[in-house]
CSV table of C-alpha atoms in Angstrom, one decimal:
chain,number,residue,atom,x,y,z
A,1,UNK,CA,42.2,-210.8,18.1
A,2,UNK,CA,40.5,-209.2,15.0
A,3,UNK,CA,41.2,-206.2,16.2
A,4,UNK,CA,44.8,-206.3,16.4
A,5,UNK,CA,45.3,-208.0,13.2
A,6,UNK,CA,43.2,-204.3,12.2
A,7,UNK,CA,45.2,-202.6,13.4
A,8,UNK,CA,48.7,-204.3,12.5
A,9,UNK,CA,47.6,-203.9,8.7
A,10,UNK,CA,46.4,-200.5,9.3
A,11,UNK,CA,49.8,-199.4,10.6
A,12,UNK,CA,51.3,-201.7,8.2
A,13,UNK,CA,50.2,-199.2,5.3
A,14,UNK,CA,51.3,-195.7,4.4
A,15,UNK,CA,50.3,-192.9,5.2
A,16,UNK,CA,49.1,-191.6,1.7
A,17,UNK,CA,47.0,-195.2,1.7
A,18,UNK,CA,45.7,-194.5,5.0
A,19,UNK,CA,44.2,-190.8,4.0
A,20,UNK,CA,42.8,-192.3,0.9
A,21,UNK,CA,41.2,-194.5,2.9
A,22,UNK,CA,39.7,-192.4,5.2
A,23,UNK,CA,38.7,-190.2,2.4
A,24,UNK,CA,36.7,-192.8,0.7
A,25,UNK,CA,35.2,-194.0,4.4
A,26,UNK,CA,34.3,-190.8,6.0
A,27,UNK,CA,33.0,-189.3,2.9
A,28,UNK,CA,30.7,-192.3,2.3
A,29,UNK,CA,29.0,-192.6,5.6
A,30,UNK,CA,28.2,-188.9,5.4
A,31,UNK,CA,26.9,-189.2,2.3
A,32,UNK,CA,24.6,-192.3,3.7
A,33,UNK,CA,23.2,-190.5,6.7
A,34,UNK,CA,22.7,-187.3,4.6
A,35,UNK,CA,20.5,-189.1,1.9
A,36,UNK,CA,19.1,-191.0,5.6
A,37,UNK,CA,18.3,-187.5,7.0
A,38,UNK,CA,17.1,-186.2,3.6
A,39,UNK,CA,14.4,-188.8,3.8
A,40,UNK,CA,13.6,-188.7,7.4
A,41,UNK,CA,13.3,-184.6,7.4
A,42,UNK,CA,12.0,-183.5,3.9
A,43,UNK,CA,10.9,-179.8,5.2
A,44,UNK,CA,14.2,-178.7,6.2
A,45,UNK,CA,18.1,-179.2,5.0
A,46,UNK,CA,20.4,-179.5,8.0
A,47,UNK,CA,23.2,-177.0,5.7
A,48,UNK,CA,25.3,-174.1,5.7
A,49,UNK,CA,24.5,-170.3,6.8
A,50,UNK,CA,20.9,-169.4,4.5
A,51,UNK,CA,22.6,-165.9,4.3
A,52,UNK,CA,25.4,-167.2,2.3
A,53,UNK,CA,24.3,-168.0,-1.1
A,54,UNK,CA,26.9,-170.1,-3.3
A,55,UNK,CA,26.2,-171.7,-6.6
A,56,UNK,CA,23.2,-174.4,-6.7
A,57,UNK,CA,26.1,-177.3,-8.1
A,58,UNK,CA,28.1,-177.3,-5.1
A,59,UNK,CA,25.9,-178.6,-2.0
A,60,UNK,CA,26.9,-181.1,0.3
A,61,UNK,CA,25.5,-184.1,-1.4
A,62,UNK,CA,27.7,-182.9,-4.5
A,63,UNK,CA,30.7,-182.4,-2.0
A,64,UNK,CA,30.3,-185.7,-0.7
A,65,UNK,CA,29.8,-187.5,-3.8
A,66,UNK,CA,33.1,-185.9,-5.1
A,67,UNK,CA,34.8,-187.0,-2.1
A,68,UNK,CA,33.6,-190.4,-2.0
A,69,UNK,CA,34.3,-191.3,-5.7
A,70,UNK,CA,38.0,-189.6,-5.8
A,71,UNK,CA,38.7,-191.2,-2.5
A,72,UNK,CA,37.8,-195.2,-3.7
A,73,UNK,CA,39.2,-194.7,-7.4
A,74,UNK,CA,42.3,-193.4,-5.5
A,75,UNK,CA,42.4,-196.9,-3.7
A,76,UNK,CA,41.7,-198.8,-6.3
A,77,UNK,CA,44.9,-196.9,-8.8
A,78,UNK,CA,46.7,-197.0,-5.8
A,79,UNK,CA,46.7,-200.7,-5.2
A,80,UNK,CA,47.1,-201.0,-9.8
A,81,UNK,CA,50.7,-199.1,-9.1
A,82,UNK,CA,49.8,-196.2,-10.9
A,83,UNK,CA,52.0,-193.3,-9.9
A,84,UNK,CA,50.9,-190.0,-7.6
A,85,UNK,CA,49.9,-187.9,-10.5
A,86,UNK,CA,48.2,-190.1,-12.9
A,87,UNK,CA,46.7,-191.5,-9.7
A,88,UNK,CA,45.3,-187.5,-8.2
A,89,UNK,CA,44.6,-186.5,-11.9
A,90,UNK,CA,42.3,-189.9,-12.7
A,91,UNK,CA,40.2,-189.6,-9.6
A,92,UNK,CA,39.8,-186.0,-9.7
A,93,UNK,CA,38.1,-186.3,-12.9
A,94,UNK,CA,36.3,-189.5,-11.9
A,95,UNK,CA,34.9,-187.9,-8.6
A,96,UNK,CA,33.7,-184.7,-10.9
A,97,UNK,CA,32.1,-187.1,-13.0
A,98,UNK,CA,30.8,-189.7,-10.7
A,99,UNK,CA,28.7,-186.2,-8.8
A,100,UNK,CA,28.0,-184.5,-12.2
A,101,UNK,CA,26.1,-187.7,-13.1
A,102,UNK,CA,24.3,-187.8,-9.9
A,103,UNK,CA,23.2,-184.1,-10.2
A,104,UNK,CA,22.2,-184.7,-13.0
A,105,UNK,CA,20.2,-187.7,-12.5
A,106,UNK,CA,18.5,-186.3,-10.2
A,107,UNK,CA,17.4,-183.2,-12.2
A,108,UNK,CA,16.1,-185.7,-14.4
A,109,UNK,CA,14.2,-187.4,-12.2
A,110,UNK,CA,13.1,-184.2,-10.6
A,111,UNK,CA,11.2,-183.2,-14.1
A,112,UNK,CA,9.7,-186.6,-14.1
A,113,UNK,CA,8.4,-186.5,-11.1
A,114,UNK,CA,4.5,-186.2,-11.5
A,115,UNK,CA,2.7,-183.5,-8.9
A,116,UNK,CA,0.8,-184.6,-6.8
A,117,UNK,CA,-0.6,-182.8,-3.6
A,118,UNK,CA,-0.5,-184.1,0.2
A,119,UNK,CA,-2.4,-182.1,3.3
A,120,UNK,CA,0.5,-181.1,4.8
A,121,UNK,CA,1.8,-179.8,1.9
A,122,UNK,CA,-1.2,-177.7,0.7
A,123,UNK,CA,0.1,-175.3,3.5
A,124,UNK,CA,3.1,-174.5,1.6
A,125,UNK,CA,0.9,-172.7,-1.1
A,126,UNK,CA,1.0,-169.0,-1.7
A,127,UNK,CA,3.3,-168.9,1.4
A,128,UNK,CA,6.1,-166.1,0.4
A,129,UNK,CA,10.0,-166.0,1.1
A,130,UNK,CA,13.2,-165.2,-0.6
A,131,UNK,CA,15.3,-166.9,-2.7
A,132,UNK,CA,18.7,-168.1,-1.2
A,133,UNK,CA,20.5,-169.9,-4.2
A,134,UNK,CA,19.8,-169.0,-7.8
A,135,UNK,CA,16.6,-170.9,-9.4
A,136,UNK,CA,17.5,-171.5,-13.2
A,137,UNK,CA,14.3,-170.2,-15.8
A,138,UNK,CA,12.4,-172.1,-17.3
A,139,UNK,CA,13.0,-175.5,-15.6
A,140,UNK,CA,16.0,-176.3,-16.4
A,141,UNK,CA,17.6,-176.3,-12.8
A,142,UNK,CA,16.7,-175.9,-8.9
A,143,UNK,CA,18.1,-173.6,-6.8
A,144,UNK,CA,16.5,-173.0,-2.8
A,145,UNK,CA,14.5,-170.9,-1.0
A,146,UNK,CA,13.7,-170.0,2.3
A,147,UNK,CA,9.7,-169.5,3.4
A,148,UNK,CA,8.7,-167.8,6.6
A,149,UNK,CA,6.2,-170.0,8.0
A,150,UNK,CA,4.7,-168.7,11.6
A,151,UNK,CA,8.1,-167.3,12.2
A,152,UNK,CA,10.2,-170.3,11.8
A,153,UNK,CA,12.5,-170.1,8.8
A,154,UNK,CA,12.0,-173.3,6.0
A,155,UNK,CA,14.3,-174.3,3.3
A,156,UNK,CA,13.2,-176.4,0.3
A,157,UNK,CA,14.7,-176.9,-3.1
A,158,UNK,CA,12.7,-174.8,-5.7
A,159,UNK,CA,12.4,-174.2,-9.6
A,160,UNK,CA,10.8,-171.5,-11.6
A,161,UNK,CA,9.0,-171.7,-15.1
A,162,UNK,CA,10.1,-168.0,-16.2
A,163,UNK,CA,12.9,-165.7,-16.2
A,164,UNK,CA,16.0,-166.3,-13.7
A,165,UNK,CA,15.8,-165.7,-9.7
A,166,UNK,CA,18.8,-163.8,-7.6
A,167,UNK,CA,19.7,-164.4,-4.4
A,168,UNK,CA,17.4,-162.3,-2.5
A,169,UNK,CA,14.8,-161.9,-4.7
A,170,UNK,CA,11.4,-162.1,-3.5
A,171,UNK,CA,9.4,-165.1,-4.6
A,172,UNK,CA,5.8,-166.9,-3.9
A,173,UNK,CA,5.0,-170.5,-3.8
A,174,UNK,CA,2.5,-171.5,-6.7
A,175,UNK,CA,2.9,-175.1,-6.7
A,176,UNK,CA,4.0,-178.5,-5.4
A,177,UNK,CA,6.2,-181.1,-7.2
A,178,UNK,CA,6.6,-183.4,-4.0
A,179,UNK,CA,7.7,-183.3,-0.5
A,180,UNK,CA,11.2,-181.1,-0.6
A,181,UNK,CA,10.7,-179.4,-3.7
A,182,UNK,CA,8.4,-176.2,-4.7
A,183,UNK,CA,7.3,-174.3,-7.9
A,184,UNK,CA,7.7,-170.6,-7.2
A,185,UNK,CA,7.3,-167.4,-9.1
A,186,UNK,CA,8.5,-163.6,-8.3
A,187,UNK,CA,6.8,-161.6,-6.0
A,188,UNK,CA,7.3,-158.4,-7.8
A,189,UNK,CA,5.7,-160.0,-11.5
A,190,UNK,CA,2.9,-160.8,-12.5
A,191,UNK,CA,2.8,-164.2,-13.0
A,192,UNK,CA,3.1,-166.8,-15.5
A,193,UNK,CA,-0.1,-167.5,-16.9
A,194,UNK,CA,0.0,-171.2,-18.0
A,195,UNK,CA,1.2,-171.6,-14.1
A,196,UNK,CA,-1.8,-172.2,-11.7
A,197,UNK,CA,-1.5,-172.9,-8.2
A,198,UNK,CA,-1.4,-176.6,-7.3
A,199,UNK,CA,-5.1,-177.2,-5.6
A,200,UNK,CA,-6.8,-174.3,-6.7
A,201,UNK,CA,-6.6,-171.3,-9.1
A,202,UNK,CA,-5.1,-167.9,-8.1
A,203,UNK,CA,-7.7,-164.9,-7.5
């Protein structure tokens, strides 16, 4: 019976309502069994092509969180009789907002996060790879990275205390901040002095 009284009242509805709807749905449970997978598989990032870098803001987490916020603000203006282009405009900006705030929130907690070193992660250390999305300097930002590790290809999220890294460039892993996320410096410099490598000093 429940069934059919789901389905009478979702063919009872428009078909605008029932693309908002499925906006707001679908774009949530990603979003759940992304964060769900992000936590079950720290050392990699189930994404797009590594050879096609694109700016750090717009990952799939941002994507979704976009998606997910315009789609239930939509519902919720829809069913308040606003009108189509209040309606598109207001949850546009709310669903840049909503995943602005979560990027940054967690930036913030990324610079929070005190280091700390686990055995399996020691192995990361001095371990070299390219960059594939830009790393902001001096902190202020993560991009990613891809390490070579025994020939299978890793991606982690990465930050950098100096200058800018490219797409491409050449970096080296000089520390740990936890399990998805790596301090790294250029290949080609010499370093950053006040920078030692997390468990030991560099020779």
């Amino acid at each position: 019976m429940r069934p059919l009284l789901f389905g009478d009242l979702w063919i009872a509805q428009s078909l605008a309502e029932q693309a908002l709807w499925l906006v707001a749905i679908v774009s949530t449970l990603l979003l759940g069994i992304l964060l769900v997978l992000s936590l079950l598989s720290p050392d990699r990032e189930a994404e797009e092509e590594p050879d096609k870098p694109r700016l750090p803001i717009f990952n799939a987490r941002f994507i979704l969180v976009f998606f997910a916020a315009f789609g239930w603000v939509a519902l919720i203006l829809y069913h308040q009789g606003f009108g189509w282009s209040w309606l598109l405009a207001f949850s546009f900006a709310a669903g840049l907002a909503v995943a602005a705030l979560g990027k940054a929130a967690a930036l913030l907690l990324l610079r929070l996060i005190p280091r700390r070193s686990h055995g399996n992660e020691e192995r990361l250390l001095l371990q070299t790879g390219k960059v594939l999305e830009p790393i902001p300097s001096h902190r202020n930002g993560f991009g990613k990275v891809q390490l070579d590790m025994r020939g299978t290809p890793y991606e982690l999220e990465a930050i950098t205390a100096g200058k800018e890294l490219r797409p491409g460039d050449g970096i080296r892993v000089i520390g740990i901040i936890d399990e998805r996320i790596i301090l790294v410096e250029p290949i080609e410099g010499q370093g950053y002095p006040h920078e030692q490598p997390f468990g030991g000093s560099r020779g």
